[in-house]
Tab-separated table of C-alpha atoms and ligand atoms in Angstrom:
chain	number	residue	atom	x	y	z
Z	10	UNK	CA	5.889	-14.556	-5.798
Z	11	UNK	CA	3.286	-13.765	-8.455
Z	12	UNK	CA	4.168	-13.152	-12.088
Z	13	UNK	CA	1.928	-11.851	-14.832
Z	14	UNK	CA	2.343	-10.218	-18.228
Z	15	UNK	CA	0.114	-7.626	-19.827
Z	16	UNK	CA	0.670	-5.482	-22.934
Z	17	UNK	CA	4.466	-5.736	-22.885
Z	18	UNK	CA	4.639	-5.221	-19.114
Z	19	UNK	CA	5.674	-7.863	-16.574
Z	20	UNK	CA	4.423	-7.604	-13.004
Z	21	UNK	CA	6.484	-9.260	-10.295
Z	22	UNK	CA	4.537	-9.228	-7.043
Z	23	UNK	CA	5.888	-10.136	-3.602
Z	24	UNK	CA	3.134	-12.149	-2.000
Z	25	UNK	CA	3.686	-12.846	1.725
Z	26	UNK	CA	1.551	-10.067	3.190
Z	27	UNK	CA	1.106	-11.803	6.578
Z	28	UNK	CA	4.882	-11.649	7.125
Z	29	UNK	CA	5.028	-8.116	5.654
Z	30	UNK	CA	6.581	-9.669	2.531
Z	31	UNK	CA	9.776	-10.560	4.398
Z	32	UNK	CA	12.329	-11.909	1.964
Z	33	UNK	CA	12.886	-15.629	2.511
Z	34	UNK	CA	14.581	-18.458	0.620
Z	35	UNK	CA	11.397	-19.357	-1.244
Z	36	UNK	CA	11.066	-15.748	-2.362
Z	37	UNK	CA	14.705	-15.722	-3.463
Z	38	UNK	CA	14.104	-18.799	-5.638
Z	39	UNK	CA	10.895	-17.324	-7.067
Z	40	UNK	CA	12.571	-14.015	-7.781
Z	41	UNK	CA	15.461	-15.734	-9.546
Z	42	UNK	CA	12.993	-17.560	-11.773
Z	43	UNK	CA	10.855	-14.561	-12.698
Z	44	UNK	CA	13.835	-12.266	-13.265
Z	45	UNK	CA	15.125	-14.869	-15.744
Z	46	UNK	CA	11.742	-14.695	-17.480
Z	47	UNK	CA	11.898	-10.885	-17.629
Z	48	UNK	CA	15.404	-11.031	-19.084
Z	49	UNK	CA	14.658	-13.719	-21.688
Z	50	UNK	CA	11.073	-13.064	-22.814
Z	51	UNK	CA	11.079	-10.773	-25.858
Z	52	UNK	CA	7.436	-9.842	-25.161
Z	53	UNK	CA	8.476	-8.130	-21.914
Z	54	UNK	CA	9.523	-4.517	-22.508
Z	55	UNK	CA	9.398	-3.241	-18.937
Z	56	UNK	CA	8.890	-4.867	-15.529
Z	57	UNK	CA	7.238	-3.633	-12.357
Z	58	UNK	CA	8.233	-4.938	-8.909
Z	59	UNK	CA	5.467	-4.449	-6.355
Z	60	UNK	CA	3.953	-6.135	-3.325
Z	61	UNK	CA	0.629	-7.385	-1.990
Z	62	UNK	CA	-0.933	-6.101	1.250
Z	63	UNK	CA	-1.391	-2.571	2.533
Z	64	UNK	CA	1.299	-2.550	5.248
Z	65	UNK	CA	4.571	-3.284	3.522
Z	66	UNK	CA	6.476	-3.619	0.298
Z	67	UNK	CA	9.009	-5.768	2.185
Z	68	UNK	CA	10.108	-5.742	5.841
Z	69	UNK	CA	13.573	-7.046	5.000
Z	70	UNK	CA	15.169	-10.460	5.245
Z	71	UNK	CA	13.031	-13.074	6.959
Z	72	UNK	CA	14.278	-12.953	10.526
Z	73	UNK	CA	13.044	-16.485	11.214
Z	74	UNK	CA	15.631	-17.707	8.694
Z	75	UNK	CA	18.230	-15.255	9.992
Z	76	UNK	CA	21.698	-16.811	10.162
Z	77	UNK	CA	20.286	-20.308	9.671
Z	78	UNK	CA	22.429	-21.149	6.610
Z	79	UNK	CA	24.009	-24.576	7.051
Z	80	UNK	CA	27.568	-23.304	6.700
Z	81	UNK	CA	29.348	-20.316	5.185
Z	82	UNK	CA	30.582	-22.584	2.349
Z	83	UNK	CA	27.077	-23.807	1.491
Z	84	UNK	CA	25.705	-20.275	1.776
Z	85	UNK	CA	28.389	-19.068	-0.637
Z	86	UNK	CA	27.626	-21.913	-3.058
Z	87	UNK	CA	23.877	-21.132	-2.955
Z	88	UNK	CA	24.701	-17.529	-3.707
Z	89	UNK	CA	26.943	-18.544	-6.571
Z	90	UNK	CA	24.298	-20.908	-8.020
Z	91	UNK	CA	21.550	-18.353	-7.723
Z	92	UNK	CA	23.023	-14.892	-7.866
Z	93	UNK	CA	19.696	-13.037	-7.678
Z	94	UNK	CA	21.341	-9.647	-7.246
Z	95	UNK	CA	23.755	-10.142	-10.127
Z	96	UNK	CA	20.831	-11.243	-12.303
Z	97	UNK	CA	18.740	-8.274	-11.170
Z	98	UNK	CA	21.476	-5.792	-12.060
Z	99	UNK	CA	22.242	-7.473	-15.395
Z	100	UNK	CA	18.746	-7.001	-16.821
Z	101	UNK	CA	18.833	-4.549	-19.712
Z	102	UNK	CA	15.099	-3.824	-19.671
Z	103	UNK	CA	13.786	-1.021	-17.464
Z	104	UNK	CA	12.584	-2.048	-14.020
Z	105	UNK	CA	10.190	0.029	-11.929
Z	106	UNK	CA	9.761	-0.437	-8.171
Z	107	UNK	CA	6.337	0.411	-6.716
Z	108	UNK	CA	6.906	0.908	-2.988
Z	109	UNK	CA	4.537	1.321	-0.073
Z	110	UNK	CA	4.479	0.924	3.696
Z	111	UNK	CA	7.585	-0.645	5.250
Z	112	UNK	CA	10.496	-0.836	2.830
Z	113	UNK	CA	13.320	-2.220	4.940
Z	114	UNK	CA	16.619	-4.030	4.427
Z	115	UNK	CA	16.378	-6.211	1.344
Z	116	UNK	CA	13.206	-4.278	0.459
Z	117	UNK	CA	15.354	-1.192	-0.080
Z	118	UNK	CA	18.004	-3.296	-1.813
Z	119	UNK	CA	15.487	-4.784	-4.274
Z	120	UNK	CA	14.218	-1.280	-4.984
Z	121	UNK	CA	17.806	-0.142	-5.616
Z	122	UNK	CA	18.189	-2.877	-8.246
Z	123	UNK	CA	15.330	-1.188	-10.127
Z	124	UNK	CA	15.756	1.865	-12.351
Z	125	UNK	CA	12.840	4.046	-11.287
Z	126	UNK	CA	11.441	3.991	-7.762
Z	127	UNK	CA	7.952	5.305	-7.103
Z	128	UNK	CA	6.696	5.306	-3.536
Z	129	UNK	CA	3.348	5.854	-1.894
Z	130	UNK	CA	3.646	8.739	0.522
Z	131	UNK	CA	3.075	6.334	3.457
Z	132	UNK	CA	6.350	4.525	2.726
Z	133	UNK	CA	9.131	4.289	5.322
Z	134	UNK	CA	12.543	3.246	4.104
Z	135	UNK	CA	15.480	1.998	6.117
Z	136	UNK	CA	18.450	-0.327	6.308
Z	137	UNK	CA	18.395	-1.824	9.828
Z	138	UNK	CA	21.195	-4.348	9.149
Z	139	UNK	CA	23.907	-2.805	11.336
Z	140	UNK	CA	21.551	-2.948	14.311
Z	141	UNK	CA	21.337	-6.708	13.714
Z	142	UNK	CA	25.124	-7.011	13.635
Z	143	UNK	CA	25.330	-7.492	9.865
Z	144	UNK	CA	25.663	-5.278	6.784
Z	145	UNK	CA	23.467	-5.180	3.676
Z	146	UNK	CA	24.459	-8.128	1.485
Z	147	UNK	CA	22.108	-7.766	-1.446
Z	148	UNK	CA	24.199	-5.066	-3.050
Z	149	UNK	CA	22.920	-2.256	-0.842
Z	150	UNK	CA	26.280	-0.979	0.352
Z	151	UNK	CA	27.189	-0.408	-3.315
Z	152	UNK	CA	23.871	0.531	-4.906
Z	153	UNK	CA	22.823	2.969	-2.161
Z	154	UNK	CA	25.765	5.385	-2.531
Z	155	UNK	CA	25.344	5.301	-6.301
Z	156	UNK	CA	21.781	6.528	-5.780
Z	157	UNK	CA	22.046	8.922	-2.849
Z	158	UNK	CA	25.760	9.693	-2.479
Z	159	UNK	CA	28.291	9.047	0.239
Z	160	UNK	CA	27.050	11.169	3.135
Z	161	UNK	CA	23.418	10.085	3.063
Z	162	UNK	CA	24.410	6.431	2.603
Z	163	UNK	CA	26.644	6.555	5.651
Z	164	UNK	CA	23.944	8.344	7.607
Z	165	UNK	CA	21.401	5.626	6.772
Z	166	UNK	CA	23.731	2.674	7.265
Z	167	UNK	CA	25.674	3.765	10.329
Z	168	UNK	CA	22.567	4.829	12.237
Z	169	UNK	CA	19.924	2.472	10.836
Z	170	UNK	CA	17.669	5.549	10.673
Z	171	UNK	CA	14.503	5.206	8.587
Z	172	UNK	CA	13.420	7.859	6.106
Z	173	UNK	CA	9.873	8.959	5.415
Z	174	UNK	CA	8.841	8.844	1.765
Z	175	UNK	CA	9.274	12.601	1.554
Z	176	UNK	CA	12.795	12.444	3.031
Z	177	UNK	CA	13.607	9.578	0.650
Z	178	UNK	CA	12.455	11.738	-2.263
Z	179	UNK	CA	14.682	14.600	-1.129
Z	180	UNK	CA	17.588	12.160	-0.719
Z	181	UNK	CA	16.886	10.777	-4.240
Z	182	UNK	CA	16.410	7.299	-2.856
Z	183	UNK	CA	13.060	7.396	-4.630
Z	184	UNK	CA	12.188	9.273	-7.789
Z	185	UNK	CA	8.495	10.073	-7.413
Z	186	UNK	CA	5.776	10.075	-4.783
Z	187	UNK	CA	2.125	9.117	-5.206
Z	188	UNK	CA	-0.864	9.003	-2.865
Z	189	UNK	CA	-1.259	5.340	-1.766
Z	190	UNK	CA	-4.548	4.934	-3.640
Z	191	UNK	CA	-2.945	6.174	-6.858
Z	192	UNK	CA	0.367	4.312	-6.701
Z	193	UNK	CA	-0.570	1.500	-9.045
Z	194	UNK	CA	-2.176	3.858	-11.608
Z	195	UNK	CA	0.894	6.145	-11.583
Z	196	UNK	CA	3.217	3.153	-12.010
Z	197	UNK	CA	1.031	1.706	-14.767
Z	198	UNK	CA	1.045	4.953	-16.729
Z	199	UNK	CA	4.825	5.118	-16.520
Z	200	UNK	CA	5.202	1.453	-17.532
Z	201	UNK	CA	2.794	1.969	-20.461
Z	202	UNK	CA	4.798	4.943	-21.646
Z	203	UNK	CA	8.085	2.998	-21.516
Z	204	UNK	CA	6.510	-0.073	-23.169
Z	205	UNK	CA	5.292	2.121	-26.050
Z	206	UNK	CA	8.834	3.243	-26.993
Z	207	UNK	CA	11.260	1.288	-29.204
Z	208	UNK	CA	12.519	-1.502	-26.935
Z	209	UNK	CA	16.140	-1.616	-28.101
Z	210	UNK	CA	16.544	2.161	-27.799
Z	211	UNK	CA	15.116	2.052	-24.274
Z	212	UNK	CA	17.385	-0.833	-23.250
Z	213	UNK	CA	20.395	0.905	-24.802
Z	214	UNK	CA	19.660	4.168	-22.998
Z	215	UNK	CA	19.497	2.256	-19.715
Z	216	UNK	CA	22.827	0.523	-20.398
Z	217	UNK	CA	24.518	3.770	-21.419
Z	218	UNK	CA	23.524	5.448	-18.165
Z	219	UNK	CA	23.747	2.565	-15.700
Z	220	UNK	CA	26.950	0.947	-17.008
Z	221	UNK	CA	28.450	4.313	-17.873
Z	222	UNK	CA	28.224	5.448	-14.253
Z	223	UNK	CA	30.826	2.846	-13.310
Z	224	UNK	CA	33.262	3.960	-16.043
Z	225	UNK	CA	35.542	6.927	-16.505
Z	226	UNK	CA	34.300	9.521	-19.003
Z	227	UNK	CA	36.396	8.279	-21.949
Z	228	UNK	CA	35.216	4.689	-21.503
Z	229	UNK	CA	31.664	5.902	-20.923
Z	230	UNK	CA	31.713	7.807	-24.219
Z	231	UNK	CA	33.042	4.707	-25.971
Z	232	UNK	CA	30.188	2.682	-24.448
Z	233	UNK	CA	27.687	5.298	-25.622
Z	234	UNK	CA	29.104	5.211	-29.161
Z	235	UNK	CA	28.954	1.400	-29.222
Z	236	UNK	CA	25.337	1.367	-28.058
Z	237	UNK	CA	24.385	4.128	-30.508
Z	238	UNK	CA	25.900	2.143	-33.416
Z	239	UNK	CA	23.857	-0.898	-32.402
Z	240	UNK	CA	20.698	1.156	-33.027
Z	241	UNK	CA	21.526	2.346	-36.516
Z	242	UNK	CA	23.141	-0.803	-37.955
Y	317	COA	N1	10.997	-11.494	9.033
Y	317	COA	C1	10.029	-12.356	9.376
Y	317	COA	N2	8.800	-11.979	9.789
Y	317	COA	C2	8.546	-10.658	9.833
Y	317	COA	C3	9.508	-9.694	9.478
Y	317	COA	C4	10.778	-10.159	9.060
Y	317	COA	N3	11.755	-9.311	8.672
Y	317	COA	N4	8.965	-8.458	9.640
Y	317	COA	C5	7.713	-8.657	10.073
Y	317	COA	N5	7.451	-9.978	10.193
Y	317	COA	C6	6.207	-10.615	10.632
Y	317	COA	C7	6.053	-10.501	12.151
Y	317	COA	O1	6.761	-11.542	12.789
Y	317	COA	C8	4.554	-10.616	12.301
Y	317	COA	O2	4.203	-11.988	12.174
Y	317	COA	P1	3.048	-12.608	13.153
Y	317	COA	O3	1.795	-11.834	12.788
Y	317	COA	O4	3.016	-14.042	12.743
Y	317	COA	O5	3.510	-12.360	14.537
Y	317	COA	C9	4.016	-9.903	11.062
Y	317	COA	O6	5.093	-9.890	10.117
Y	317	COA	C10	3.614	-8.467	11.331
Y	317	COA	O7	4.729	-7.790	11.924
Y	317	COA	P2	4.648	-7.007	13.322
Y	317	COA	O8	6.033	-6.910	13.863
Y	317	COA	O9	3.596	-7.616	14.201
Y	317	COA	O10	4.133	-5.600	12.815
Y	317	COA	P3	4.424	-4.184	13.500
Y	317	COA	O11	3.545	-3.211	12.814
Y	317	COA	O12	4.349	-4.269	14.983
Y	317	COA	O13	5.960	-3.853	13.127
Y	317	COA	C11	7.888	-3.710	11.719
Y	317	COA	C12	6.349	-3.747	11.790
Y	317	COA	C13	8.312	-3.716	10.255
Y	317	COA	C14	8.402	-2.454	12.415
Y	317	COA	C15	8.464	-4.930	12.445
Y	317	COA	O14	7.786	-6.097	11.943
Y	317	COA	C16	9.928	-5.137	12.252
Y	317	COA	O15	10.737	-4.444	12.854
Y	317	COA	N6	10.312	-6.133	11.402
Y	317	COA	C17	11.684	-6.489	11.212
Y	317	COA	C18	12.432	-5.488	10.323
Y	317	COA	C19	13.848	-5.935	10.131
Y	317	COA	O16	14.694	-5.780	10.987
Y	317	COA	N7	14.122	-6.582	8.976
Y	317	COA	C20	15.390	-7.194	8.687
Y	317	COA	C21	16.231	-6.255	7.913
Y	317	COA	S1	17.826	-6.964	7.563
């Protein structure tokens, strides 16, 4: 996991290109650490999640560690101690995912914890968990339907079918496409734009939309009013 800061932007970079950036325990610990830095560092106004290597953003959970947890109790405790996905989803600053190549399993789930997903048009996205006898456990069964709706989520999860970048755009699993050679420039421009806006207003807009989606309309309007007051007081 690489972490750098530049002009109000934080770059979190998955860095296991030989294993197609498969998500392993070391990566989980690194991610937990850098997400804490993004949350707590007032200099960071927006963060970009991206990956090294030309073949993959992330080919899912590391299959060499698959089902090797010592016991369900210890696995649950580790998850409790280091709730990466809870931390991810609690960050008030905008997060951008820059996706390319294979984006599978936890790769998709990490992307779904981000607010704006931009993919190179060579990306392939899928959730192969059911084929492995498991279900997504990094929030995917909840975050996916919030992004793409019920029918498409079931289609992806029940069949394990992968989507091309173009299909993912149509399904609203990603928000924008870019030619592979231009992905980082497109993402940078977007991050620069967000970093140039008033940070508290940006964070409040994100909260109003993201938290509001899980509320009924009356509670959502109350949330909006509360966040709006925070900006003028
Ligand atoms: N966990 C651990 N290692 C992985 C991995 C994963 N999820 N995905 C790829 N790798 C490793 C391979 O073992 C291989 O390592 P090696 O060079 O030491 O043999 C290297 O990454 C390259 O992968 P390879 O399978 O040779 O590339 P490919 O182009 O033939 O196939 C994929 C690419 C993504 C189709 C294939 O690697 C794959 O199906 N990976 C598993 C996807 C998956 O089921 N993820 C779990 C989701 S829950």
